Tab-separated table of C-alpha atoms and ligand atoms in Angstrom:
chain	number	residue	atom	x	y	z
A	222	MET	CA	29.090	11.867	3.387
A	223	SER	CA	25.750	12.695	3.393
A	224	THR	CA	22.084	11.709	1.747
A	225	VAL	CA	20.579	14.209	-0.794
A	226	LEU	CA	17.032	14.056	-2.715
A	227	LEU	CA	17.063	14.780	-6.231
A	228	VAL	CA	13.317	15.773	-7.138
A	229	GLY	CA	12.852	14.950	-10.961
A	230	ALA	CA	14.991	12.669	-12.395
A	231	GLY	CA	14.985	12.388	-16.125
A	232	ARG	CA	17.799	12.610	-18.857
A	233	HIS	CA	18.965	16.264	-17.508
A	234	GLN	CA	18.993	14.926	-14.173
A	235	ARG	CA	20.766	11.980	-14.842
A	236	ARG	CA	24.590	13.421	-14.814
A	237	ALA	CA	23.952	15.345	-12.082
A	238	ILE	CA	22.904	12.373	-9.816
A	239	LEU	CA	26.050	10.410	-11.244
A	240	ARG	CA	28.404	13.570	-10.498
A	241	ALA	CA	26.677	13.930	-7.126
A	242	GLN	CA	27.588	9.976	-6.250
A	243	GLU	CA	30.991	10.979	-7.282
A	244	LEU	CA	31.409	13.665	-4.571
A	245	GLY	CA	30.936	10.604	-2.512
A	246	HIS	CA	26.980	11.190	-1.787
A	247	THR	CA	23.835	8.674	-1.421
A	248	VAL	CA	21.662	9.869	-4.084
A	249	VAL	CA	17.997	9.425	-3.608
A	250	ALA	CA	15.648	10.513	-6.552
A	251	VAL	CA	11.952	10.853	-7.450
A	252	ASP	CA	10.314	10.503	-10.623
A	253	ARG	CA	6.621	10.083	-11.899
A	254	ASN	CA	8.174	8.366	-14.689
A	255	PRO	CA	9.010	4.794	-13.034
A	256	ASP	CA	11.761	4.096	-16.518
A	257	ALA	CA	13.376	7.875	-16.135
A	258	LEU	CA	16.738	7.615	-16.814
A	259	GLY	CA	17.817	9.155	-13.766
A	260	LEU	CA	16.107	6.715	-11.921
A	261	ALA	CA	18.046	3.834	-13.059
A	262	VAL	CA	21.460	5.360	-11.543
A	263	ALA	CA	20.523	6.619	-8.043
A	264	ASP	CA	20.902	4.591	-5.011
A	265	VAL	CA	17.354	4.767	-3.863
A	266	ALA	CA	14.372	5.412	-6.728
A	267	GLU	CA	10.933	5.657	-6.169
A	268	ALA	CA	8.448	6.410	-8.718
A	269	VAL	CA	6.625	9.604	-7.386
A	270	ASP	CA	4.790	12.821	-8.828
A	271	PHE	CA	6.584	15.350	-7.476
A	272	THR	CA	3.653	17.372	-7.652
A	273	ASP	CA	2.355	16.045	-4.455
A	274	VAL	CA	4.731	17.626	-2.110
A	275	ALA	CA	3.231	15.854	0.680
A	276	ALA	CA	4.394	12.472	-1.120
A	277	VAL	CA	7.884	13.566	-1.837
A	278	VAL	CA	8.150	15.271	2.071
A	279	GLU	CA	7.472	11.572	2.837
A	280	VAL	CA	10.086	9.854	0.772
A	281	GLY	CA	12.433	12.589	1.853
A	282	ARG	CA	11.672	11.666	6.110
A	283	ARG	CA	11.731	7.858	5.288
A	284	HIS	CA	15.566	8.098	4.150
A	285	ALA	CA	16.115	10.593	6.071
A	286	VAL	CA	17.812	12.971	3.413
A	287	GLU	CA	20.320	15.731	4.419
A	288	GLY	CA	19.564	17.688	1.319
A	289	VAL	CA	16.859	18.391	-1.443
A	290	LEU	CA	17.762	19.951	-5.144
A	291	THR	CA	16.695	19.525	-8.566
A	292	VAL	CA	18.124	20.229	-11.741
A	293	SER	CA	16.697	21.765	-15.025
A	294	ALA	CA	13.204	21.333	-13.992
A	295	ASP	CA	11.811	24.740	-13.202
A	296	ARG	CA	8.469	22.918	-11.668
A	297	ALA	CA	10.258	21.224	-9.334
A	298	VAL	CA	11.942	24.336	-7.637
A	299	PRO	CA	8.876	25.485	-5.734
A	300	VAL	CA	8.745	21.518	-4.669
A	301	VAL	CA	12.259	21.329	-3.568
A	302	ALA	CA	11.721	24.898	-1.846
A	303	ALA	CA	8.467	23.477	0.187
A	304	VAL	CA	10.276	20.055	0.859
A	305	ALA	CA	12.980	22.059	2.692
A	306	ALA	CA	10.688	23.964	4.698
A	307	GLU	CA	8.994	20.451	6.236
A	308	LEU	CA	12.116	18.931	6.573
A	309	GLY	CA	13.801	21.989	8.421
A	310	LEU	CA	16.868	21.727	5.657
A	311	PRO	CA	18.416	24.616	3.963
A	312	GLY	CA	16.374	26.077	0.965
A	313	ILE	CA	15.857	29.677	-0.916
A	314	GLY	CA	12.455	29.474	1.133
A	315	VAL	CA	9.082	29.105	-0.343
A	316	GLU	CA	8.748	32.916	-1.033
A	317	THR	CA	11.556	33.155	-3.324
A	318	ALA	CA	10.419	29.914	-5.240
A	319	HIS	CA	7.555	31.063	-5.892
A	320	LEU	CA	8.519	34.692	-6.925
A	321	MET	CA	11.390	32.663	-9.380
A	322	THR	CA	8.951	30.424	-10.898
A	323	HIS	CA	5.791	32.338	-11.188
A	324	LYS	CA	6.141	35.356	-14.308
A	325	ILE	CA	3.619	37.830	-12.997
A	326	ALA	CA	4.458	37.463	-9.295
A	327	MET	CA	8.236	38.040	-10.591
A	328	ARG	CA	7.636	40.655	-12.918
A	329	ARG	CA	5.677	42.427	-10.310
A	330	THR	CA	8.707	42.349	-7.645
A	331	LEU	CA	11.247	43.206	-10.549
A	332	ALA	CA	8.831	46.268	-11.076
A	333	ASP	CA	8.955	47.709	-7.269
A	334	ALA	CA	13.085	47.048	-6.712
A	335	GLY	CA	13.258	49.421	-10.554
A	336	VAL	CA	14.710	46.404	-12.562
A	337	PRO	CA	14.263	46.937	-16.469
A	338	GLN	CA	11.393	44.469	-17.736
A	339	PRO	CA	9.418	44.455	-20.803
A	340	ARG	CA	5.986	46.165	-20.097
A	341	PHE	CA	3.598	43.032	-18.981
A	342	ALA	CA	0.161	42.304	-17.755
A	343	GLY	CA	-1.332	39.182	-16.555
A	344	ALA	CA	-4.294	36.945	-18.323
A	345	ARG	CA	-6.821	34.778	-16.915
A	346	ASP	CA	-9.714	34.620	-19.496
A	347	LEU	CA	-10.124	36.306	-23.017
A	348	GLN	CA	-11.128	39.855	-21.762
A	349	SER	CA	-8.373	39.923	-19.031
A	350	ALA	CA	-6.253	38.963	-22.246
A	351	ARG	CA	-7.114	41.561	-24.209
A	352	ALA	CA	-6.683	44.105	-21.515
A	353	ALA	CA	-3.229	42.777	-21.425
A	354	LEU	CA	-2.473	43.035	-24.793
A	355	ALA	CA	-4.318	46.384	-25.380
A	356	ALA	CA	-1.832	47.589	-22.272
A	357	THR	CA	1.493	45.972	-23.774
A	358	GLY	CA	0.777	46.760	-27.639
A	359	VAL	CA	1.850	44.430	-30.653
A	360	PRO	CA	4.035	42.880	-31.476
A	361	ALA	CA	3.672	40.904	-28.230
A	362	VAL	CA	4.570	37.757	-26.148
A	363	LEU	CA	1.891	35.173	-24.847
A	364	LYS	CA	3.085	33.068	-22.265
A	365	PRO	CA	2.159	30.637	-19.560
A	366	ALA	CA	2.333	32.445	-16.162
A	367	ASP	CA	4.335	28.953	-14.691
A	368	SER	CA	5.588	26.871	-17.162
A	369	GLY	CA	8.901	26.642	-18.905
A	370	GLY	CA	11.134	25.152	-22.050
A	371	GLN	CA	9.122	27.163	-24.106
A	372	ARG	CA	5.437	25.733	-23.733
A	373	GLY	CA	3.038	27.886	-24.413
A	374	VAL	CA	4.948	30.460	-25.802
A	375	PHE	CA	3.322	32.430	-28.641
A	376	TYR	CA	4.896	35.159	-30.425
A	377	VAL	CA	1.655	37.556	-31.033
A	378	GLU	CA	0.952	40.373	-33.679
A	379	SER	CA	-2.932	40.734	-33.412
A	380	GLN	CA	-5.550	40.555	-31.229
A	381	ASP	CA	-6.978	37.554	-33.391
A	382	GLU	CA	-3.792	35.637	-32.669
A	383	LEU	CA	-4.071	36.407	-28.957
A	384	ASP	CA	-7.343	34.830	-29.279
A	385	ALA	CA	-6.267	31.758	-31.088
A	386	HIS	CA	-3.411	30.688	-28.941
A	387	LEU	CA	-4.554	31.822	-25.054
A	388	HIS	CA	-6.429	28.273	-24.383
A	389	VAL	CA	-3.077	26.485	-25.045
A	390	ALA	CA	-0.767	29.438	-22.975
A	391	LEU	CA	-3.507	28.833	-20.420
A	392	ALA	CA	-3.417	25.247	-20.276
A	393	GLU	CA	0.050	25.124	-19.876
A	394	SER	CA	-0.770	26.657	-16.644
A	395	PRO	CA	-0.647	24.600	-13.671
A	396	THR	CA	-3.269	28.277	-12.272
A	397	ASP	CA	-4.651	28.805	-15.147
A	398	GLU	CA	-2.896	32.342	-15.852
A	399	ALA	CA	-1.143	33.977	-18.722
A	400	ILE	CA	1.104	36.803	-19.027
A	401	VAL	CA	1.332	39.131	-21.852
A	402	GLU	CA	4.724	40.816	-22.478
A	403	SER	CA	5.655	43.523	-25.025
A	404	PHE	CA	8.238	41.537	-27.542
A	405	HIS	CA	11.729	42.911	-27.744
A	406	ASP	CA	13.461	42.035	-30.798
A	407	SER	CA	17.071	41.947	-28.980
A	408	LEU	CA	20.171	40.075	-28.410
A	409	GLU	CA	19.299	37.292	-25.686
A	410	LEU	CA	21.882	36.795	-23.010
A	411	ASN	CA	22.152	34.051	-20.494
A	412	GLY	CA	23.419	34.456	-17.049
A	413	ILE	CA	24.745	32.364	-14.202
A	414	VAL	CA	24.706	34.206	-11.261
A	415	ILE	CA	25.621	32.325	-7.968
A	416	ALA	CA	24.523	33.945	-4.448
A	417	ARG	CA	26.331	33.194	-1.391
A	418	GLY	CA	25.166	34.366	1.965
A	419	GLY	CA	23.039	36.917	0.222
A	420	GLU	CA	25.893	37.814	-2.234
A	421	ALA	CA	25.537	37.081	-5.508
A	422	PHE	CA	28.207	37.692	-8.543
A	423	PRO	CA	27.795	37.144	-12.064
A	424	LEU	CA	29.985	33.978	-12.934
A	425	THR	CA	28.984	33.744	-17.095
A	426	LEU	CA	27.044	35.748	-19.462
A	427	SER	CA	26.755	33.863	-23.061
A	428	ASP	CA	24.573	34.900	-25.896
A	429	ARG	CA	21.676	32.858	-27.149
A	430	LEU	CA	20.750	32.315	-30.640
A	431	ARG	CA	17.235	31.745	-31.420
A	432	PRO	CA	15.796	30.640	-34.761
A	433	PRO	CA	13.593	32.400	-37.110
A	434	GLY	CA	9.898	31.593	-36.938
A	435	VAL	CA	7.528	29.355	-34.040
A	436	GLY	CA	11.041	28.782	-32.625
A	437	PHE	CA	11.578	32.088	-31.964
A	438	GLY	CA	12.416	31.224	-27.866
A	439	VAL	CA	13.944	28.007	-28.357
A	440	GLY	CA	17.886	28.571	-27.413
A	441	TRP	CA	19.229	26.562	-30.504
A	442	ILE	CA	23.113	28.363	-29.744
A	443	HIS	CA	24.984	29.365	-27.181
A	444	VAL	CA	28.219	31.266	-27.663
A	445	TYR	CA	30.513	32.408	-24.180
A	446	PRO	CA	31.403	35.204	-23.914
A	447	ALA	CA	28.762	37.053	-24.869
A	448	SER	CA	28.830	39.531	-27.652
A	449	ILE	CA	28.753	42.554	-25.872
A	450	TYR	CA	31.346	44.370	-24.143
A	451	GLY	CA	32.355	47.541	-21.990
A	452	ASP	CA	29.778	49.731	-20.386
A	453	VAL	CA	26.726	47.190	-21.635
A	454	LEU	CA	28.272	44.343	-20.482
A	455	ALA	CA	28.853	45.954	-16.914
A	456	GLU	CA	25.130	46.829	-16.848
A	457	ALA	CA	24.143	43.535	-17.815
A	458	GLU	CA	26.083	41.972	-15.338
A	459	ARG	CA	24.696	45.005	-12.766
A	460	ILE	CA	20.834	43.935	-13.832
A	461	ALA	CA	21.431	40.275	-13.795
A	462	VAL	CA	22.570	40.571	-9.924
A	463	HIS	CA	20.027	43.356	-8.904
A	464	ALA	CA	17.237	41.186	-10.347
A	465	VAL	CA	18.778	38.032	-8.050
A	466	HIS	CA	18.916	40.262	-5.148
A	467	ALA	CA	15.522	41.671	-5.667
A	468	LEU	CA	13.846	38.030	-5.896
A	469	GLY	CA	15.551	37.399	-2.598
A	470	LEU	CA	17.756	34.606	-3.350
A	471	ARG	CA	20.428	34.097	-0.978
A	472	ASP	CA	22.035	30.903	-1.361
A	473	GLY	CA	21.521	29.398	-4.763
A	474	ILE	CA	22.394	29.395	-8.361
A	475	ALA	CA	20.458	31.719	-10.533
A	476	PHE	CA	20.047	31.714	-14.300
A	477	PRO	CA	18.912	35.305	-15.699
A	478	GLN	CA	17.728	35.651	-19.014
A	479	LEU	CA	18.328	39.174	-20.249
A	480	LEU	CA	17.610	40.958	-23.672
A	481	VAL	CA	19.452	43.722	-24.912
A	482	ASP	CA	18.789	46.099	-27.676
A	483	ASP	CA	21.294	47.666	-30.295
A	484	ASP	CA	21.027	51.099	-28.145
A	485	GLY	CA	22.355	49.213	-24.992
A	486	SER	CA	19.186	49.160	-23.176
A	487	ILE	CA	18.441	45.724	-20.807
A	488	ARG	CA	15.258	44.000	-20.171
A	489	VAL	CA	15.234	40.615	-18.116
A	490	VAL	CA	13.059	38.090	-19.329
A	491	GLU	CA	13.144	36.168	-16.061
A	492	VAL	CA	15.460	34.834	-13.618
A	493	ALA	CA	15.226	31.068	-12.760
A	494	ALA	CA	16.224	29.776	-9.359
A	495	ARG	CA	18.004	26.237	-10.326
A	496	ILE	CA	20.834	25.174	-13.175
A	497	PRO	CA	19.178	25.508	-16.085
A	498	GLY	CA	18.811	22.556	-18.612
A	499	GLY	CA	20.287	22.504	-22.044
A	500	GLN	CA	23.888	22.079	-21.404
A	501	MET	CA	24.290	25.368	-19.186
A	502	ALA	CA	25.974	23.476	-16.914
A	503	ASP	CA	28.638	21.897	-19.297
A	504	LEU	CA	28.938	25.775	-21.097
A	505	VAL	CA	30.025	26.867	-17.192
A	506	ARG	CA	32.503	23.871	-17.120
A	507	HIS	CA	34.126	24.389	-20.040
A	508	ALA	CA	33.900	28.036	-20.176
A	509	VAL	CA	35.347	28.944	-16.585
A	510	GLY	CA	36.235	25.286	-14.655
A	511	VAL	CA	33.236	25.548	-12.590
A	512	ASP	CA	31.432	22.444	-11.467
A	513	LEU	CA	27.705	23.917	-10.863
A	514	VAL	CA	26.327	20.507	-9.721
A	515	GLU	CA	28.935	20.179	-7.017
A	516	VAL	CA	27.967	23.982	-5.746
A	517	ALA	CA	24.254	23.327	-6.021
A	518	VAL	CA	24.636	19.998	-3.800
A	519	ARG	CA	26.703	21.724	-1.169
A	520	GLN	CA	23.987	24.602	-1.061
A	521	ALA	CA	21.586	22.058	-0.728
A	522	LEU	CA	23.640	20.140	2.292
A	523	GLY	CA	23.534	23.919	4.000
A	524	GLN	CA	27.715	23.514	3.347
A	525	GLU	CA	29.806	26.196	2.462
A	526	VAL	CA	30.765	27.461	-1.119
A	527	PRO	CA	34.198	28.361	-0.789
A	528	ASP	CA	35.934	30.680	-3.561
A	529	ASP	CA	37.991	28.167	-5.101
A	530	LEU	CA	34.615	26.169	-6.405
A	531	VAL	CA	32.833	29.173	-7.679
A	532	LEU	CA	35.343	31.839	-8.947
A	533	PRO	CA	36.576	31.131	-12.650
A	534	ARG	CA	39.450	29.052	-13.256
A	535	PHE	CA	39.893	30.094	-17.010
A	536	LYS	CA	37.869	31.755	-19.605
A	537	GLN	CA	37.442	29.537	-22.364
A	538	ALA	CA	35.612	30.649	-25.861
A	539	LEU	CA	32.810	27.641	-26.545
A	540	ALA	CA	30.246	27.574	-28.731
A	541	ILE	CA	27.245	24.844	-28.286
A	542	ARG	CA	25.202	23.885	-31.231
A	543	PHE	CA	22.441	22.247	-30.720
A	544	LEU	CA	20.932	19.111	-33.237
A	545	THR	CA	17.569	20.656	-34.442
A	546	ALA	CA	16.104	20.829	-37.504
A	547	GLN	CA	16.857	22.913	-40.663
A	548	PRO	CA	18.084	25.815	-40.866
A	549	GLY	CA	19.763	23.750	-37.751
A	550	PRO	CA	22.036	20.494	-38.948
A	551	LEU	CA	19.165	17.933	-38.914
A	552	PRO	CA	16.586	17.149	-41.607
A	553	THR	CA	12.831	17.228	-41.062
A	554	GLY	CA	10.970	13.646	-41.029
A	555	LYS	CA	10.447	10.294	-39.811
A	556	VAL	CA	13.812	9.141	-38.707
A	557	ILE	CA	15.278	5.900	-40.219
A	558	ALA	CA	18.772	5.847	-39.382
A	559	VAL	CA	21.213	7.509	-37.151
A	560	GLY	CA	24.508	7.787	-37.621
A	561	SER	CA	27.651	7.465	-35.836
A	562	LEU	CA	28.511	10.879	-33.225
A	563	GLU	CA	32.107	9.460	-33.465
A	564	PRO	CA	33.625	11.635	-36.589
A	565	VAL	CA	31.543	14.587	-34.566
A	566	ARG	CA	33.539	14.035	-31.309
A	567	ALA	CA	36.815	13.638	-32.917
A	568	ALA	CA	36.131	17.106	-35.130
A	569	THR	CA	38.236	19.699	-34.414
A	570	GLY	CA	37.904	21.765	-31.544
A	571	VAL	CA	34.678	19.501	-30.234
A	572	VAL	CA	34.663	19.113	-26.337
A	573	GLN	CA	31.315	17.103	-26.117
A	574	ALA	CA	28.485	15.731	-27.989
A	575	ASP	CA	25.776	14.067	-27.624
A	576	THR	CA	22.161	12.728	-29.711
A	577	TYR	CA	18.796	11.630	-28.454
A	578	LEU	CA	18.083	10.820	-31.591
A	579	GLN	CA	15.890	7.998	-32.203
A	580	VAL	CA	15.061	5.455	-35.048
A	581	GLY	CA	10.827	6.194	-35.507
A	582	GLU	CA	10.885	9.515	-34.162
A	583	THR	CA	9.755	12.531	-36.319
A	584	ILE	CA	12.117	15.622	-36.363
A	585	ARG	CA	9.739	18.666	-36.547
A	586	PRO	CA	10.831	22.101	-37.103
A	587	VAL	CA	11.951	23.845	-33.921
A	588	ARG	CA	9.449	25.485	-31.802
A	589	LEU	CA	9.829	23.708	-28.007
A	590	ASP	CA	13.249	23.118	-25.992
A	591	GLY	CA	12.361	19.610	-26.511
A	592	ASP	CA	12.981	19.722	-30.413
A	593	ARG	CA	16.673	19.923	-29.503
A	594	ARG	CA	17.887	16.179	-30.326
A	595	GLY	CA	21.360	16.917	-28.947
A	596	TYR	CA	24.344	18.976	-29.049
A	597	VAL	CA	27.899	19.584	-30.332
A	598	ILE	CA	30.010	22.027	-27.857
A	599	ALA	CA	32.933	23.117	-29.395
A	600	THR	CA	36.300	25.603	-28.186
A	601	ALA	CA	38.546	27.636	-29.956
A	602	ASP	CA	40.287	30.880	-29.216
A	603	THR	CA	37.394	32.852	-30.571
A	604	SER	CA	33.747	32.184	-30.011
A	605	VAL	CA	33.740	33.165	-33.711
A	606	GLU	CA	36.028	30.298	-34.358
A	607	ALA	CA	34.237	28.141	-31.750
A	608	LEU	CA	30.631	28.510	-33.632
A	609	GLU	CA	32.130	27.730	-36.893
A	610	ARG	CA	33.749	24.592	-35.282
A	611	ALA	CA	30.389	23.200	-33.534
A	612	GLU	CA	28.416	24.036	-37.076
A	613	ASN	CA	30.771	22.175	-38.868
A	614	ALA	CA	31.038	19.215	-36.457
A	615	ALA	CA	27.417	18.889	-35.942
A	616	ARG	CA	26.947	18.464	-40.236
A	617	LEU	CA	28.706	15.406	-39.417
A	618	LEU	CA	26.037	13.471	-38.016
A	619	GLU	CA	24.550	11.875	-40.567
A	620	VAL	CA	20.461	11.528	-40.114
A	621	GLU	CA	18.389	9.854	-42.921
A	622	VAL	CA	14.832	10.244	-42.722
A	623	GLU	CA	11.846	8.711	-44.837
A	624	ALA	CA	11.296	10.876	-48.154
A	625	ALA	CA	8.572	13.047	-47.859
B	721	ADP	N1	9.306	39.879	-23.662
B	721	ADP	C1	9.965	38.997	-25.081
B	721	ADP	N2	10.552	39.534	-25.962
B	721	ADP	C2	10.849	38.665	-26.859
B	721	ADP	N3	11.315	37.800	-26.475
B	721	ADP	C3	10.938	36.990	-25.136
B	721	ADP	C4	9.842	37.752	-24.522
B	721	ADP	N4	9.608	36.803	-23.612
B	721	ADP	C5	9.926	35.783	-24.101
B	721	ADP	N5	10.698	35.622	-25.300
B	721	ADP	C6	11.416	34.397	-25.873
B	721	ADP	O1	10.712	33.134	-25.305
B	721	ADP	C7	11.867	32.656	-24.421
B	721	ADP	C8	10.857	32.098	-23.461
B	721	ADP	O2	10.648	32.932	-22.934
B	721	ADP	P1	10.931	32.566	-21.204
B	721	ADP	O3	9.825	33.723	-20.414
B	721	ADP	O4	12.088	32.626	-20.969
B	721	ADP	O5	9.406	31.373	-20.848
B	721	ADP	P2	10.216	30.033	-20.283
B	721	ADP	O6	9.938	29.800	-19.011
B	721	ADP	O7	9.357	28.856	-21.448
B	721	ADP	O8	11.556	29.870	-20.684
B	721	ADP	C9	12.828	33.108	-24.187
B	721	ADP	O9	13.985	32.920	-23.330
B	721	ADP	C10	12.766	34.840	-25.093
B	721	ADP	O10	13.633	33.978	-25.970
B	722	MG	MG1	13.038	31.030	-19.745
């Protein structure tokens, strides 16, 4: 068996570390936070800030790792690629890692390849941001060029709003760049595309529902299968695969996000080069029986990924309801008591549920990915029924907040 290096070892990486160990591998993990939940279960844990590529390389070399990967953390993707290149390990390449994490570079590449996407322009300061908004028109979306998890993402209806939010968007970007895009009030889809030896295929497509208001970019419900069908579904799959090829991903798991208008026109939001966070790996496992962590570990080690590991074993309708504030199932306010998950887990159709809520924390209206404080996954014969079951089960968690 092999030694693999996990870059980033927070809550969302913890399960991947355990899974890699189950598969017989030794896991070396780095995270800047010495108390990171994943470090506690790794075979070798080092408190290293992964933005320091040289330090991560040093850890990898010292432990003679044979593969390097990340799960969920977009900021770790270029680091993983650089470490792999430096240590001569399999990787997606520094260039592809850049194109798949830097939204302006990505959009330019997709434009060259003829992949449909929102109008866009880059911005570094007030002047270029205003020019960008003039080019895209309103409504628009302002976001950091290279961040994630909906940090610094704003819906913008006027130049005043752009001016007001620009500094936050720029501040969330390690390179002080932002992008302005035309906003499309469309159905959003999440895809999982797997590339092997330069050939990509779509594994799953699911609806990603979002709340109204400031949290407009946060996925608070996932529903599988996606609600599109026929020609539109085929076109969405074709565009997802085209985008992955255009960005140069030859071996890896890609996470395309698409917008689909009522008239069937499709635009790419972005394509990430990693296993997504937010329970997407669970979605894939319950929906089609494929273990993305196993696929990612094999690819990181340069091992072949046979069909029986990546092709759907079945198709199971399901829904994931994240635990978020109203109009989600949770109240807002300071938490004074969190009830048992048992009734949630015992509810009809529920296959998995968890919560990270802690007494003393404040539940805020949904604005960021991080405002999702747990989730419920339910299956059923149809996606509509699965969603109903997940909603019903989510309401069974009793959370008490301080009276306002
Ligand atoms: N141009 C757009 N039109 C409509 N919605 C958008 C647009 N850009 C982003 N969004 C919404 O915001 C979310 C986050 O944007 P994204 O570019 O994926 O940034 P992040 O890196 O934070 O995930 C998207 O998943 C989508 O829901
Ligand atoms: Mg995204």
